[in-house]
Amino acid sequence: MASADAPCYTLVYEDSSETPTTQELRTALQKGSDEVKFDTLRKIIVSTINGNHQPQLLMPVIQYVMPSRNKQLKKLLHFYWEVCPKYDDNGKLKQEMILVVNAIRNDLQHPNEYIRGATLRFLQKISKDQELLEPLVPTCRACLEHRHSYVRKNAVFAVYSIYREYEHLIPDAPELLQTFLAAESDATCKRNAFVFLAHCAMPKAVEYIIQVFDQIPTMDELLQMSIIEVIRLDCKQETAHKARYILLISELLNASSHAVKYEAAATLTSLTQNPAAIKAAASCYITLIQKESDNNAKLIVLDRLDALRIKHGHVLDPLIMDILQILSSADLEVRRKAISIVLSLTSSRNVEEVVLFLKKQLQKTQDQEFEKAPEYRQLLIQSIHVCAVKFSEVAASVVHALMDFLGDSSNPSALDVVAFVREVVEKFPQLRRTISEKLVQTLPEIKSGKVYRGVLWILGEYSEDIQEIQDIFRQLRKVLGEIPILASEQRLLEEASAEDGEEKKDEQVKTETTKPKVLADGTYATETAFTSVSTARLEAVKAASKPPLRALILGGDFFTGSVLASALTKLVLRYSELSSDKRKCNALKAEAMLIMASVVRVGQSKFVTVPIDEDSSERIMNCIQTLSELETQPAVHEIFLKDTKAAYSKMVAAQERKAAEKRESEKAKAAIIQVDDLLSFRQFSKKAADDVIDDSEDVNRATGAGEVTEDFISNLSRISQLTGFSDPIYAEAYVKVHGFDILLDVLLVNQTSDTLQNLCLDFATLGDLKLVERPSVYTVAPHSFQSIKATIKVSSTETGVIFGSILWEGPGLAEQCVILNDIHIDIMDYIKPAYCTEQQFRSMWTEFEWENRVNVTTTISDPREYLNHVMKATNMSCLTPEGALSGDCDFLSANMYARSLFGEDALANLSVERTEDGSIIGHVRIRSKTQGIALSLGDRITMAQKDNKPPV
């Protein structure tokens, strides 16, 4: 047997410091007990598969180990026969192997069924050694009639292995196994025999299916799976049994085994596109998802269900309520996937049923406490939002139900409700009045500042009735408490002081402790503590129960205070337009100005957690100024009352346009086949109806056969020089990145006039890279070339470094070495642009702990151009809408997002400003879950900034 055809074995670590000599191993085999022999033989096997064959130990193994009756030793002996060199230097079988063949024949006739079965399994491993197998074939055939099923099932596969390699050794194997299959009663033996027929004699396998057609639904699970596989293969050719196959597969949809059901459903969709069959397969998938306990299996089946939906569209519409039952699963990912399928199947015919079901699920999240309830609630709210915006007839029925969740303790859910309500009041003017009334009623229940800001904006923009405006002011008084805020808080403090009978407000009780404290310079000091009674009372006043909006303002949320001021300004301006009663209008204006001034005053006092910021103070003062100059500034009225609403309308219209474009692009993907289009025949064989089952596409993707071939210039850009031109060996490497592998094609040039012997290219890696192959040894002639390939596995998106050296023996067997330049692996090959919602971005931004901040230093003067430059350099997509980036402005802030092939998320926020001299200043903040990707992207941006053009 040629060495090129030798099988490959797993390398096992061998501790060279403890390797015994050949003589020691021989002695241990000769004089040791069974335990010592076992350990010794194990060492010999490890040494053999690592390249140290030790042929002189073959005879001692035959003499001292082979006669043993120990079962463990016999099993280990099989491993040794598998890896030991069986042929001499001339390629002929060694004489000693005759003794081995005789021992194997004896084991095949052994009365113990375990030894017989284990030996038959061993024959499958040496199926390429014809000279060894030939004397054993009659004994192997005889084992097919053994009384024990363990022997028979291994005998079937032994015959299969021999027949597959050397058909002439058992020419009648198909007829032999067909007879065996007809007479066999054991399920595993029948399955093994059927697998043999399926791979070696397909017509006989089909004949067997037709013979036992009626019994197949009651057969064993393993045999049913094999039969389904044969049906799938047979139907790829022209067959007369297709109708019967479809009938059989339809019956197997009701099998007790989940695996059989799954395979049957997948095969049925490949055999026919009949709507009834597609619906039956989909129903089977849904049943599997509901009954299967493994969440990974559920997600896989959901993917298949989604593939059916994409191919067969509205055929699955009647099953939408069955798919909704999957929401009873506890896993959030399963629920998310099921809801996405449901939303894509929702139509005007079933939207009311879907929304009703989702509302019931939403109610359950409040009534029952279970894991990840807030996230599930948020998912349901977002789904109802999508349905209501897409189908206006259900908007009115769901909007009031969802507004009950504005006071939800889970902030994201409440924010989703606000976003939904804001979109509904913009799109459906007839619902504005009732929604506004409901919002006013829910103001006391709201806990979050973000939710308050959204609600106040809606009330300020869409309240268009005098009575409505008065109701809003009345409710705002309740949620703000007593006005002015500062005066009422001061009075509470004075009352607390009076109750304690304090005469001096600023009296302090000094309490001295003798606790020593070590200072920075190592000396000791006495620590003195001051306890202020008035400070304690102030904290008590701060901690007292307060109305919700007042509590937010005193807690330092002055952004909400500025939104309140803006909403009050809009309400007063609109009231002045609607009402002719000057006295009431002035009273309302004065109250609004008092509230605003009160917010500013309290923000500068000691009663707030943090003082008011400059932006919020300026915003509130602008609102006060607007109301004080009510009659003289009509242009400001238009900004408050029309421009902000117009901006939101424009944003909603842009979102709708984007969604419509996406739908159109999806429709455009469907291939339109014209009457005179060319028909393509793939190898003149019938293409399966469902491409999901055709594995050839997956194989092409895995091997890279379907990839676009790169041009010559692109290949040149990936060449790295490893050594210098004056070195004895010149080396350069072409770095090809393919999926999770890096292929290094290294070219070595011997620049000397000597023959370089035992030349070895040794690579080592830094980062999440692993070298797959062990380096081979080469001999390179003078001034000749040698090409060496090495494969490296990548396991994460982190900048990896490959370094190494070339070792060889020169003249006089003197060892020489050249150290190679480092190869830096570019992570851009693993990062692809991706998209996520604003809520998902914010959630990940909060969650991710690694941040890398890169300061902007560039000669680019346009912020928008710099954004495109960074996006191109980092392969990230911009999440900020085009409308928010358009226009001429000296400031720019944008969010970017990308995902790696390993499922890692990378977030970035770009904030830049153009200065008066035309240069750009600012920073890019990158966040990720792991440190590597954040640092790598930061380095990439820094490198890209050195030149206006991103690196290729």
PDB file of C-alpha atoms in Angstrom, residues 720 722 730-734 743-748 761 763 786-790 806 820 823:
ATOM      1  CA  SER A 720       2.759  39.549   2.263  1.00  0.00           C
ATOM      2  CA  LEU A 722       7.943  37.277   4.780  1.00  0.00           C
ATOM      3  CA  TYR A 730      13.092  34.421  -0.053  1.00  0.00           C
ATOM      4  CA  ALA A 731       9.502  33.796   1.135  1.00  0.00           C
ATOM      5  CA  GLU A 732       6.190  35.450   0.409  1.00  0.00           C
ATOM      6  CA  ALA A 733       2.658  34.373   1.356  1.00  0.00           C
ATOM      7  CA  TYR A 734      -0.692  34.856  -0.341  1.00  0.00           C
ATOM      8  CA  LEU A 743      -5.320  29.701   3.770  1.00  0.00           C
ATOM      9  CA  LEU A 744      -1.643  30.668   3.569  1.00  0.00           C
ATOM     10  CA  ASP A 745      -0.028  29.813   0.229  1.00  0.00           C
ATOM     11  CA  VAL A 746       3.704  30.341   0.889  1.00  0.00           C
ATOM     12  CA  LEU A 747       6.233  30.492  -1.938  1.00  0.00           C
ATOM     13  CA  LEU A 748       9.858  29.700  -0.950  1.00  0.00           C
ATOM     14  CA  LEU A 761       8.249  26.109   7.763  1.00  0.00           C
ATOM     15  CA  PHE A 763       4.126  28.891  12.088  1.00  0.00           C
ATOM     16  CA  GLN A 786       8.806  25.267  -3.162  1.00  0.00           C
ATOM     17  CA  SER A 787       5.129  26.022  -2.522  1.00  0.00           C
ATOM     18  CA  ILE A 788       3.739  25.240   0.944  1.00  0.00           C
ATOM     19  CA  LYS A 789       0.124  25.583   2.064  1.00  0.00           C
ATOM     20  CA  ALA A 790      -1.057  26.040   5.653  1.00  0.00           C
ATOM     21  CA  ILE A 806      12.118  28.695   8.406  1.00  0.00           C
ATOM     22  CA  LEU A 820       9.649  35.612   9.137  1.00  0.00           C
ATOM     23  CA  ILE A 823       1.324  38.563   9.102  1.00  0.00           C
TER      24      ILE A 823
END
